Amino acid sequence: MSARSINIDQDSVLDEVLRLWPSLSEAQRSLVAGHLHISHYKKNDEIYRNSDNTDQIYILVSGKAKVQKDGVGGRNQIIRVIKPVEMFGYRAHFAGERHRTFATAFESSVVATLPMAIVEQLMRENPEVSLCIVRHLSVLLGQSDDRTINLTQKHIRGRLAEALLFLKHNYGVEEDGSTLSIYLSREDLASLSNMTTSNAIRTLSSFATERLIAIDGKKIKIVDEEELHKVSKMG
């Protein structure tokens, strides 16, 4: 892992983290403040590795990150994208496992970490923290179920359309209201869509020819979102 601690506005980061658990008492907030660690990751830096110990929870404060899993033949699959302010990297701890996934920064990102021992203490003391984590895991499970269907039953066009809409939902668009605010390599887009890079490139070109999207390097502009939804729904 390539990370370095940086001296940014600790109070601002703490405020962002505490948004996740607004019901904490002053003593519990002080406990979080005393154990919070802040790190900065450059583009493509690993945040945690497969088989690492799961002794801390990760919270993306700013930037963008992806969670991946090793696939067959060394092919990596993006299984989740992380947006601010979101928790990640803690499921394996509750399952009594090491990480089965690895996380990487899409771009320069700030990540806060908190020891899982502290998280468990907060969960015992404050039921709202436990509910927050259960809700988050439940949402992730539902999304995982949906993506399993999308990636295994949809054809290539439907999978790519779904991936583009998924990125818009998670990261939004730029000031023009249409350009995705995340610039993915064709390899990452293919991984997110469960297809080969060559198929992703061909399908993107097809979408551009049909004026569903416009492409400028890694920038993708959604031109006809309604039609893209139809393509995704038809699969």
Coordinates of N, CA and C in Angstrom, one line a residue:
M1 N 0.8 -1.2 0.0 CA 0.0 0.0 0.0 C 0.9 1.2 0.0
S2 N 0.5 2.2 -0.8 CA 1.3 3.4 -0.9 C 0.4 4.5 -0.4
A3 N 0.6 4.9 0.9 CA -0.2 6.0 1.5 C 0.7 6.8 2.4
R4 N 0.4 8.0 2.6 CA 1.2 8.8 3.5 C 0.2 9.7 4.3
S5 N 0.5 9.8 5.5 CA -0.3 10.7 6.4 C -0.1 12.1 5.9
I6 N -1.2 12.9 5.9 CA -1.0 14.3 5.5 C -1.7 15.2 6.6
N7 N -1.2 16.4 6.7 CA -1.7 17.3 7.7 C -2.8 18.2 7.1
I8 N -4.0 17.6 6.9 CA -5.1 18.4 6.4 C -6.0 18.8 7.6
D9 N -7.0 19.5 7.3 CA -7.9 20.0 8.3 C -8.6 18.8 9.0
Q10 N -8.0 18.4 10.2 CA -8.5 17.3 10.9 C -9.9 17.5 11.3
D11 N -10.3 18.7 11.7 CA -11.7 19.0 12.2 C -12.7 18.8 11.1
S12 N -12.3 19.2 9.9 CA -13.2 19.0 8.7 C -13.4 17.6 8.4
V13 N -12.3 16.8 8.4 CA -12.5 15.4 8.2 C -13.3 14.7 9.3
L14 N -13.1 15.1 10.5 CA -13.8 14.5 11.7 C -15.3 14.8 11.5
D15 N -15.6 16.1 11.1 CA -17.0 16.4 10.9 C -17.7 15.5 9.8
E16 N -16.9 15.3 8.7 CA -17.5 14.4 7.7 C -17.7 13.0 8.2
V17 N -16.8 12.5 9.0 CA -16.9 11.1 9.5 C -18.1 11.0 10.5
L18 N -18.2 12.1 11.3 CA -19.3 12.0 12.3 C -20.7 12.2 11.7
R19 N -20.8 12.6 10.4 CA -22.1 12.6 9.7 C -22.7 11.2 9.6
L20 N -21.8 10.2 9.6 CA -22.3 8.9 9.5 C -23.0 8.4 10.7
W21 N -22.6 8.9 11.9 CA -23.2 8.5 13.2 C -23.6 9.8 14.0
P22 N -24.6 10.5 13.6 CA -25.0 11.7 14.2 C -25.4 11.6 15.7
S23 N -25.8 10.4 16.1 CA -26.3 10.2 17.5 C -25.2 10.0 18.5
L24 N -23.9 10.1 18.2 CA -22.9 9.9 19.1 C -22.9 11.0 20.2
S25 N -22.6 10.5 21.4 CA -22.5 11.5 22.5 C -21.2 12.3 22.4
E26 N -21.0 13.3 23.2 CA -19.7 14.0 23.2 C -18.5 13.2 23.5
A27 N -18.7 12.3 24.5 CA -17.6 11.4 24.9 C -17.3 10.4 23.7
Q28 N -18.3 10.0 23.0 CA -18.1 9.1 21.9 C -17.4 9.8 20.7
R29 N -17.8 11.0 20.5 CA -17.2 11.9 19.5 C -15.7 12.1 19.8
S30 N -15.4 12.3 21.1 CA -14.0 12.5 21.5 C -13.2 11.2 21.3
L31 N -13.9 10.1 21.5 CA -13.2 8.8 21.3 C -12.9 8.6 19.8
V32 N -13.8 8.9 18.9 CA -13.5 8.8 17.5 C -12.4 9.8 17.1
A33 N -12.5 11.0 17.6 CA -11.4 12.0 17.3 C -10.0 11.5 17.7
G34 N -10.0 10.9 18.8 CA -8.7 10.4 19.4 C -8.1 9.2 18.6
H35 N -8.9 8.5 17.8 CA -8.4 7.3 17.2 C -8.5 7.4 15.7
L36 N -8.9 8.5 15.1 CA -9.1 8.7 13.7 C -7.8 8.9 13.0
H37 N -7.5 8.2 12.0 CA -6.3 8.4 11.2 C -6.6 8.8 9.8
I38 N -5.9 9.7 9.2 CA -6.2 10.3 7.9 C -5.0 10.0 7.0
S39 N -5.3 9.4 5.8 CA -4.3 9.1 4.8 C -4.7 9.7 3.5
H40 N -3.7 9.9 2.6 CA -3.9 10.4 1.3 C -3.4 9.4 0.3
Y41 N -4.2 9.1 -0.7 CA -3.8 8.1 -1.7 C -3.8 8.7 -3.1
K42 N -2.8 8.5 -3.9 CA -2.7 8.9 -5.2 C -3.5 8.0 -6.1
K43 N -3.7 8.4 -7.4 CA -4.4 7.6 -8.3 C -3.7 6.2 -8.5
N44 N -4.5 5.2 -8.4 CA -4.1 3.8 -8.5 C -3.4 3.2 -7.3
D45 N -3.2 4.0 -6.2 CA -2.7 3.5 -5.0 C -3.6 2.4 -4.4
E46 N -3.1 1.4 -3.8 CA -3.9 0.4 -3.1 C -4.3 1.0 -1.7
I47 N -5.5 0.9 -1.3 CA -5.9 1.3 0.0 C -5.9 0.2 1.0
Y48 N -6.3 -1.0 0.6 CA -6.0 -2.2 1.3 C -5.9 -3.3 0.3
R49 N -5.2 -4.4 0.8 CA -4.9 -5.5 -0.1 C -5.8 -6.8 0.3
N50 N -5.9 -7.6 -0.7 CA -6.5 -8.9 -0.5 C -5.7 -9.7 0.5
S51 N -6.3 -10.3 1.5 CA -5.7 -11.1 2.6 C -5.1 -10.2 3.7
D52 N -5.3 -8.9 3.6 CA -4.9 -8.1 4.8 C -5.8 -8.4 6.0
N53 N -5.3 -8.1 7.2 CA -6.1 -8.1 8.4 C -7.2 -7.1 8.3
T54 N -8.3 -7.4 8.9 CA -9.5 -6.4 8.8 C -9.6 -5.8 10.2
D55 N -8.7 -5.0 10.6 CA -8.7 -4.4 11.9 C -9.1 -2.9 11.9
Q56 N -9.6 -2.4 10.8 CA -10.1 -1.0 10.8 C -11.2 -0.9 9.8
I57 N -12.0 0.2 10.0 CA -13.0 0.5 9.0 C -12.4 1.7 8.2
Y58 N -12.8 1.7 6.9 CA -12.3 2.8 6.0 C -13.5 3.7 5.7
I59 N -13.2 5.0 5.6 CA -14.3 6.0 5.3 C -13.6 6.9 4.2
L60 N -14.2 6.9 3.0 CA -13.7 7.8 1.9 C -14.2 9.2 2.2
V61 N -13.3 10.1 2.5 CA -13.7 11.5 2.8 C -13.8 12.3 1.5
S62 N -12.9 12.1 0.6 CA -12.9 12.8 -0.7 C -12.3 12.0 -1.7
G63 N -12.6 12.2 -3.0 CA -12.1 11.4 -4.1 C -13.0 10.3 -4.5
K64 N -12.5 9.3 -5.1 CA -13.2 8.1 -5.6 C -12.4 6.9 -5.5
A65 N -13.0 5.8 -5.2 CA -12.3 4.5 -5.0 C -13.1 3.4 -5.5
K66 N -12.5 2.2 -5.8 CA -13.1 1.0 -6.3 C -12.7 -0.2 -5.4
V67 N -13.6 -1.1 -5.2 CA -13.4 -2.3 -4.5 C -13.4 -3.4 -5.6
Q68 N -12.3 -4.2 -5.6 CA -12.2 -5.3 -6.7 C -12.0 -6.6 -6.0
K69 N -12.2 -7.6 -6.9 CA -12.0 -9.0 -6.4 C -11.2 -9.8 -7.5
D70 N -10.3 -10.6 -7.1 CA -9.5 -11.4 -8.1 C -10.5 -12.4 -8.7
G71 N -10.4 -12.4 -10.1 CA -11.3 -13.3 -10.8 C -10.5 -14.5 -11.4
V72 N -11.2 -15.2 -12.3 CA -10.5 -16.4 -12.9 C -9.5 -15.9 -13.9
G73 N -8.3 -16.6 -13.9 CA -7.3 -16.3 -14.8 C -6.6 -14.9 -14.5
G74 N -6.7 -14.5 -13.3 CA -6.0 -13.2 -13.0 C -6.8 -12.0 -13.4
R75 N -8.0 -12.1 -13.9 CA -8.8 -11.0 -14.3 C -9.6 -10.4 -13.1
N76 N -9.3 -9.1 -12.9 CA -10.0 -8.5 -11.7 C -11.4 -8.0 -12.1
Q77 N -12.3 -8.0 -11.1 CA -13.6 -7.6 -11.3 C -13.9 -6.4 -10.3
I78 N -14.4 -5.3 -10.9 CA -14.8 -4.2 -10.0 C -16.2 -4.6 -9.4
I79 N -16.3 -4.7 -8.1 CA -17.6 -5.2 -7.5 C -18.3 -4.0 -6.9
R80 N -17.6 -2.9 -6.6 CA -18.3 -1.8 -6.0 C -17.4 -0.5 -6.2
V81 N -18.1 0.6 -6.4 CA -17.4 1.9 -6.4 C -17.8 2.7 -5.1
I82 N -16.9 3.4 -4.6 CA -17.1 4.1 -3.3 C -17.1 5.6 -3.6
K83 N -18.1 6.3 -2.9 CA -18.2 7.7 -3.0 C -18.1 8.3 -1.7
P84 N -17.8 9.6 -1.6 CA -17.8 10.3 -0.3 C -19.2 10.5 0.2
V85 N -19.5 10.4 1.5 CA -18.7 9.9 2.6 C -19.3 8.5 2.8
E86 N -18.5 7.5 2.5 CA -19.0 6.1 2.6 C -18.0 5.2 3.3
M87 N -18.6 4.3 4.1 CA -17.8 3.3 4.8 C -17.5 2.1 3.9
F88 N -16.3 1.5 4.0 CA -16.0 0.3 3.2 C -14.9 -0.5 3.9
G89 N -14.7 -1.7 3.5 CA -13.6 -2.5 4.0 C -13.8 -3.1 5.4
Y90 N -15.1 -3.3 5.8 CA -15.3 -3.7 7.2 C -16.1 -5.0 7.2
R91 N -16.7 -5.5 6.1 CA -17.5 -6.7 6.1 C -16.7 -7.9 6.6
A92 N -15.5 -8.1 6.1 CA -14.7 -9.3 6.5 C -14.4 -9.3 8.0
H93 N -14.3 -8.2 8.6 CA -14.1 -8.2 10.1 C -15.2 -8.9 10.8
F94 N -16.4 -8.6 10.5 CA -17.6 -9.1 11.1 C -17.8 -10.6 10.8
A95 N -17.2 -11.0 9.6 CA -17.3 -12.4 9.2 C -16.1 -13.2 9.8
G96 N -15.2 -12.6 10.5 CA -14.1 -13.3 11.1 C -13.1 -13.7 10.0
E97 N -13.0 -12.9 8.9 CA -12.1 -13.3 7.8 C -11.1 -12.2 7.5
R98 N -10.1 -12.5 6.7 CA -9.2 -11.5 6.1 C -10.0 -11.0 4.9
H99 N -9.4 -9.8 4.4 CA -10.1 -9.3 3.2 C -10.1 -10.2 2.0
R100 N -11.2 -10.4 1.4 CA -11.3 -11.2 0.1 C -11.2 -10.3 -1.1
T101 N -11.2 -9.0 -0.9 CA -11.2 -8.0 -1.9 C -10.0 -7.1 -1.7
F102 N -9.8 -6.2 -2.7 CA -8.8 -5.1 -2.5 C -9.4 -3.8 -3.0
A103 N -8.9 -2.7 -2.4 CA -9.5 -1.4 -2.8 C -8.4 -0.5 -3.3
T104 N -8.7 0.3 -4.3 CA -7.8 1.1 -5.0 C -8.4 2.5 -5.3
A105 N -7.6 3.5 -5.2 CA -8.1 4.9 -5.5 C -8.2 5.1 -7.0
F106 N -9.4 5.6 -7.4 CA -9.6 6.0 -8.8 C -8.8 7.3 -9.1
E107 N -8.7 8.1 -8.1 CA -8.1 9.4 -8.2 C -7.5 9.8 -6.9
S108 N -6.8 10.9 -6.8 CA -6.3 11.4 -5.5 C -7.5 11.4 -4.5
S109 N -7.3 10.7 -3.4 CA -8.4 10.5 -2.4 C -7.9 10.7 -1.0
V110 N -8.7 11.1 -0.1 CA -8.5 11.2 1.3 C -9.3 10.1 2.0
V111 N -8.7 9.3 2.8 CA -9.4 8.2 3.5 C -9.1 8.3 5.0
A112 N -10.2 8.2 5.8 CA -10.1 8.1 7.2 C -10.2 6.7 7.7
T113 N -9.5 6.3 8.7 CA -9.6 4.9 9.2 C -9.8 5.0 10.7
L114 N -10.6 4.0 11.2 CA -10.9 3.9 12.6 C -10.7 2.5 13.0
P115 N -10.0 2.2 14.1 CA -9.9 0.8 14.5 C -11.2 0.1 14.8
M116 N -11.4 -1.1 14.3 CA -12.6 -1.8 14.5 C -12.9 -2.0 16.0
A117 N -11.9 -2.1 16.8 CA -12.2 -2.2 18.3 C -13.0 -1.0 18.7
I118 N -12.7 0.2 18.2 CA -13.4 1.4 18.6 C -14.8 1.3 18.0
V119 N -15.0 0.9 16.8 CA -16.3 0.7 16.1 C -17.1 -0.2 16.9
E120 N -16.6 -1.3 17.4 CA -17.4 -2.3 18.2 C -17.8 -1.7 19.5
Q121 N -16.9 -0.9 20.1 CA -17.2 -0.2 21.4 C -18.4 0.7 21.1
L122 N -18.4 1.5 20.0 CA -19.5 2.4 19.7 C -20.8 1.6 19.5
M123 N -20.7 0.5 18.8 CA -21.9 -0.3 18.6 C -22.5 -0.9 19.9
R124 N -21.6 -1.2 20.8 CA -22.2 -1.7 22.1 C -22.8 -0.6 22.9
E125 N -22.2 0.6 22.8 CA -22.7 1.7 23.6 C -23.9 2.4 23.0
N126 N -23.9 2.4 21.7 CA -24.9 3.2 21.0 C -25.6 2.4 19.9
P127 N -26.8 1.9 20.2 CA -27.5 1.1 19.2 C -27.7 1.7 17.8
E128 N -27.8 3.1 17.8 CA -27.9 3.7 16.5 C -26.7 3.5 15.5
V129 N -25.5 3.3 16.1 CA -24.4 3.0 15.3 C -24.5 1.6 14.7
S130 N -25.0 0.7 15.5 CA -25.2 -0.7 15.0 C -26.2 -0.7 13.9
L131 N -27.3 0.0 14.1 CA -28.4 0.1 13.0 C -27.8 0.7 11.8
C132 N -27.0 1.7 11.9 CA -26.4 2.4 10.7 C -25.6 1.4 9.9
I133 N -24.8 0.6 10.6 CA -23.9 -0.4 9.9 C -24.7 -1.5 9.3
V134 N -25.7 -2.0 10.0 CA -26.6 -3.0 9.5 C -27.3 -2.5 8.3
R135 N -27.8 -1.3 8.3 CA -28.5 -0.7 7.2 C -27.6 -0.6 6.0
H136 N -26.3 -0.2 6.2 CA -25.4 0.0 5.1 C -25.1 -1.4 4.5
L137 N -24.8 -2.4 5.3 CA -24.6 -3.7 4.8 C -25.8 -4.3 4.0
S138 N -27.0 -4.0 4.5 CA -28.2 -4.4 3.8 C -28.4 -3.8 2.5
V139 N -28.0 -2.5 2.4 CA -28.1 -1.8 1.1 C -27.1 -2.4 0.1
L140 N -25.9 -2.7 0.6 CA -24.8 -3.3 -0.2 C -25.2 -4.7 -0.7
L141 N -25.9 -5.4 0.2 CA -26.4 -6.8 -0.2 C -27.4 -6.7 -1.3
G142 N -28.3 -5.7 -1.2 CA -29.3 -5.5 -2.2 C -28.7 -5.1 -3.6
Q143 N -27.8 -4.2 -3.5 CA -27.1 -3.8 -4.7 C -26.3 -4.9 -5.3
S144 N -25.7 -5.7 -4.5 CA -24.9 -6.9 -5.0 C -25.9 -7.9 -5.7
D145 N -27.0 -8.1 -5.1 CA -28.0 -9.0 -5.8 C -28.4 -8.5 -7.1
D146 N -28.7 -7.2 -7.2 CA -29.1 -6.5 -8.5 C -28.0 -6.7 -9.5
R147 N -26.8 -6.4 -9.1 CA -25.7 -6.5 -10.0 C -25.4 -7.9 -10.5
T148 N -25.6 -8.9 -9.6 CA -25.5 -10.3 -10.0 C -26.4 -10.6 -11.2
I149 N -27.6 -10.1 -11.1 CA -28.6 -10.4 -12.2 C -28.2 -9.6 -13.5
N150 N -27.8 -8.3 -13.3 CA -27.5 -7.5 -14.4 C -26.2 -8.0 -15.2
L151 N -25.2 -8.4 -14.4 CA -24.0 -8.8 -15.1 C -24.0 -10.3 -15.6
T152 N -25.0 -11.1 -15.2 CA -25.0 -12.4 -15.6 C -26.1 -12.7 -16.7
Q153 N -27.2 -11.9 -16.7 CA -28.3 -12.1 -17.5 C -28.4 -11.1 -18.7
K154 N -27.9 -9.9 -18.5 CA -28.0 -8.9 -19.6 C -26.9 -9.2 -20.7
H155 N -27.2 -8.8 -21.9 CA -26.3 -8.8 -22.9 C -25.3 -7.6 -22.8
I156 N -24.3 -7.6 -23.7 CA -23.2 -6.6 -23.5 C -23.7 -5.2 -23.5
R157 N -24.6 -4.9 -24.5 CA -25.2 -3.5 -24.5 C -25.9 -3.2 -23.2
G158 N -26.7 -4.1 -22.7 CA -27.4 -3.8 -21.5 C -26.5 -3.6 -20.3
R159 N -25.4 -4.4 -20.3 CA -24.5 -4.3 -19.1 C -23.8 -2.9 -19.2
L160 N -23.3 -2.5 -20.4 CA -22.6 -1.3 -20.5 C -23.5 -0.1 -20.2
A161 N -24.8 -0.1 -20.7 CA -25.7 1.0 -20.4 C -26.0 1.0 -18.9
E162 N -26.1 -0.1 -18.3 CA -26.4 -0.1 -16.8 C -25.2 0.4 -16.1
A163 N -24.0 0.1 -16.5 CA -22.8 0.6 -15.9 C -22.7 2.1 -16.0
L164 N -23.0 2.7 -17.1 CA -22.9 4.1 -17.3 C -23.9 4.8 -16.4
L165 N -25.1 4.3 -16.3 CA -26.2 4.9 -15.5 C -25.8 4.7 -14.0
F166 N -25.2 3.6 -13.7 CA -24.7 3.3 -12.3 C -23.7 4.4 -11.9
L167 N -22.7 4.7 -12.8 CA -21.7 5.7 -12.5 C -22.3 7.1 -12.4
K168 N -23.3 7.4 -13.2 CA -24.0 8.7 -13.0 C -24.7 8.8 -11.7
H169 N -25.4 7.7 -11.3 CA -26.1 7.7 -10.0 C -25.1 7.9 -8.8
N170 N -23.9 7.2 -8.9 CA -23.0 7.3 -7.8 C -22.2 8.5 -7.7
Y171 N -21.7 9.0 -8.9 CA -20.8 10.1 -8.9 C -21.3 11.4 -9.5
G172 N -22.5 11.4 -10.1 CA -23.1 12.6 -10.7 C -22.4 13.0 -12.0
V173 N -22.7 14.3 -12.4 CA -22.2 14.8 -13.6 C -21.5 16.1 -13.4
E174 N -20.8 16.6 -14.4 CA -20.1 17.9 -14.3 C -21.1 19.0 -14.5
E175 N -20.6 20.2 -14.6 CA -21.4 21.4 -14.6 C -22.3 21.5 -15.9
D176 N -21.9 20.8 -17.0 CA -22.8 20.8 -18.1 C -24.0 19.9 -18.0
G177 N -24.1 19.1 -16.9 CA -25.3 18.3 -16.6 C -25.3 17.0 -17.3
S178 N -24.3 16.7 -18.1 CA -24.3 15.5 -18.9 C -23.1 14.6 -18.8
T179 N -21.9 15.3 -18.6 CA -20.7 14.5 -18.6 C -20.4 13.9 -17.3
L180 N -20.2 12.6 -17.3 CA -19.9 11.8 -16.0 C -18.7 12.5 -15.3
S181 N -18.8 12.6 -14.0 CA -17.8 13.2 -13.2 C -16.7 12.2 -12.8
I182 N -16.6 11.2 -13.5 CA -15.5 10.2 -13.2 C -15.0 9.8 -14.6
Y183 N -13.7 9.7 -14.7 CA -13.0 9.4 -16.0 C -12.4 8.0 -15.8
L184 N -13.1 7.0 -16.4 CA -12.6 5.6 -16.3 C -11.8 5.2 -17.5
S185 N -10.8 4.4 -17.2 CA -10.1 3.8 -18.3 C -11.0 2.8 -19.0
R186 N -10.8 2.4 -20.2 CA -11.6 1.4 -20.9 C -11.5 0.1 -20.1
E187 N -10.4 -0.2 -19.5 CA -10.2 -1.5 -18.8 C -11.1 -1.5 -17.5
D188 N -11.2 -0.3 -16.8 CA -12.0 -0.3 -15.6 C -13.5 -0.3 -16.0
L189 N -13.9 0.3 -17.1 CA -15.3 0.3 -17.6 C -15.7 -1.1 -18.0
A190 N -14.7 -1.8 -18.6 CA -15.0 -3.2 -19.0 C -15.1 -4.1 -17.7
S191 N -14.3 -3.9 -16.7 CA -14.4 -4.6 -15.5 C -15.7 -4.4 -14.8
L192 N -16.1 -3.1 -14.8 CA -17.4 -2.8 -14.1 C -18.6 -3.4 -14.8
S193 N -18.4 -3.6 -16.1 CA -19.5 -4.2 -17.0 C -19.4 -5.7 -17.2
N194 N -18.3 -6.3 -16.7 CA -18.1 -7.7 -16.8 C -18.0 -8.1 -18.3
M195 N -17.1 -7.5 -19.0 CA -16.8 -7.8 -20.4 C -15.4 -7.5 -20.7
T196 N -14.9 -7.9 -21.9 CA -13.6 -7.7 -22.3 C -13.4 -6.2 -22.6
T197 N -12.2 -5.8 -22.6 CA -11.9 -4.4 -23.0 C -12.3 -4.1 -24.4
S198 N -12.0 -5.0 -25.3 CA -12.3 -4.8 -26.7 C -13.8 -4.7 -26.9
N199 N -14.6 -5.5 -26.2 CA -16.0 -5.4 -26.3 C -16.5 -4.1 -25.7
A200 N -15.9 -3.6 -24.6 CA -16.3 -2.3 -24.1 C -16.0 -1.2 -25.1
I201 N -14.9 -1.2 -25.7 CA -14.5 -0.2 -26.7 C -15.5 -0.2 -27.9
R202 N -15.8 -1.4 -28.4 CA -16.7 -1.5 -29.5 C -18.2 -1.0 -29.1
T203 N -18.6 -1.4 -28.0 CA -20.0 -1.0 -27.6 C -20.1 0.5 -27.3
L204 N -19.0 1.0 -26.7 CA -19.0 2.5 -26.5 C -19.1 3.2 -27.8
S205 N -18.3 2.7 -28.8 CA -18.3 3.3 -30.1 C -19.7 3.2 -30.8
S206 N -20.4 2.1 -30.6 CA -21.7 1.9 -31.1 C -22.7 2.9 -30.4
F207 N -22.6 3.0 -29.1 CA -23.4 4.0 -28.4 C -23.2 5.4 -28.9
A208 N -21.9 5.7 -29.2 CA -21.6 7.1 -29.7 C -22.2 7.3 -31.1
T209 N -22.1 6.3 -31.9 CA -22.7 6.3 -33.3 C -24.2 6.5 -33.2
E210 N -24.8 5.9 -32.3 CA -26.3 6.0 -32.1 C -26.7 7.3 -31.3
R211 N -25.7 8.1 -31.0 CA -25.9 9.3 -30.3 C -26.5 9.2 -28.9
L212 N -26.2 8.0 -28.3 CA -26.7 7.8 -26.9 C -25.7 8.5 -26.0
I213 N -24.4 8.5 -26.4 CA -23.3 9.2 -25.6 C -22.4 9.9 -26.6
A214 N -21.6 10.7 -26.0 CA -20.5 11.4 -26.7 C -19.2 11.1 -26.0
I215 N -18.1 10.8 -26.7 CA -16.9 10.4 -26.1 C -15.8 11.5 -26.4
D216 N -15.0 11.9 -25.4 CA -13.9 12.8 -25.6 C -12.8 12.2 -24.7
G217 N -11.9 11.3 -25.2 CA -10.9 10.7 -24.4 C -11.6 9.8 -23.4
K218 N -11.3 10.1 -22.1 CA -11.9 9.3 -21.0 C -13.2 9.9 -20.6
K219 N -13.5 11.1 -21.1 CA -14.8 11.8 -20.7 C -15.9 11.1 -21.5
I220 N -17.0 10.8 -20.8 CA -18.2 10.3 -21.4 C -19.4 11.2 -21.1
K221 N -20.0 11.6 -22.1 CA -21.2 12.5 -21.9 C -22.5 11.7 -22.3
I222 N -23.4 11.7 -21.4 CA -24.7 11.0 -21.7 C -25.6 12.0 -22.5
V223 N -25.9 11.6 -23.7 CA -26.6 12.5 -24.6 C -28.1 12.1 -24.5
D224 N -28.4 10.8 -24.5 CA -29.8 10.4 -24.5 C -30.0 9.4 -23.4
E225 N -30.3 9.9 -22.2 CA -30.4 9.1 -21.0 C -31.6 8.2 -21.1
E226 N -32.7 8.7 -21.6 CA -33.9 7.9 -21.7 C -33.7 6.7 -22.6
E227 N -33.0 6.8 -23.7 CA -32.7 5.7 -24.5 C -31.8 4.7 -23.9
L228 N -30.8 5.3 -23.1 CA -29.8 4.5 -22.4 C -30.6 3.6 -21.4
H229 N -31.6 4.2 -20.7 CA -32.4 3.4 -19.7 C -33.1 2.3 -20.5
K230 N -33.6 2.5 -21.7 CA -34.3 1.5 -22.4 C -33.3 0.3 -22.8
V231 N -32.1 0.7 -23.2 CA -31.1 -0.3 -23.5 C -30.8 -1.2 -22.3
S232 N -30.6 -0.5 -21.1 CA -30.3 -1.2 -19.9 C -31.5 -2.1 -19.5
K233 N -32.7 -1.6 -19.6 CA -33.9 -2.4 -19.2 C -34.1 -3.6 -20.1
M234 N -33.9 -3.4 -21.4 CA -34.1 -4.6 -22.3 C -33.0 -5.6 -22.1
G235 N -31.8 -5.2 -21.6 CA -30.7 -6.1 -21.4 C -30.1 -6.6 -22.6

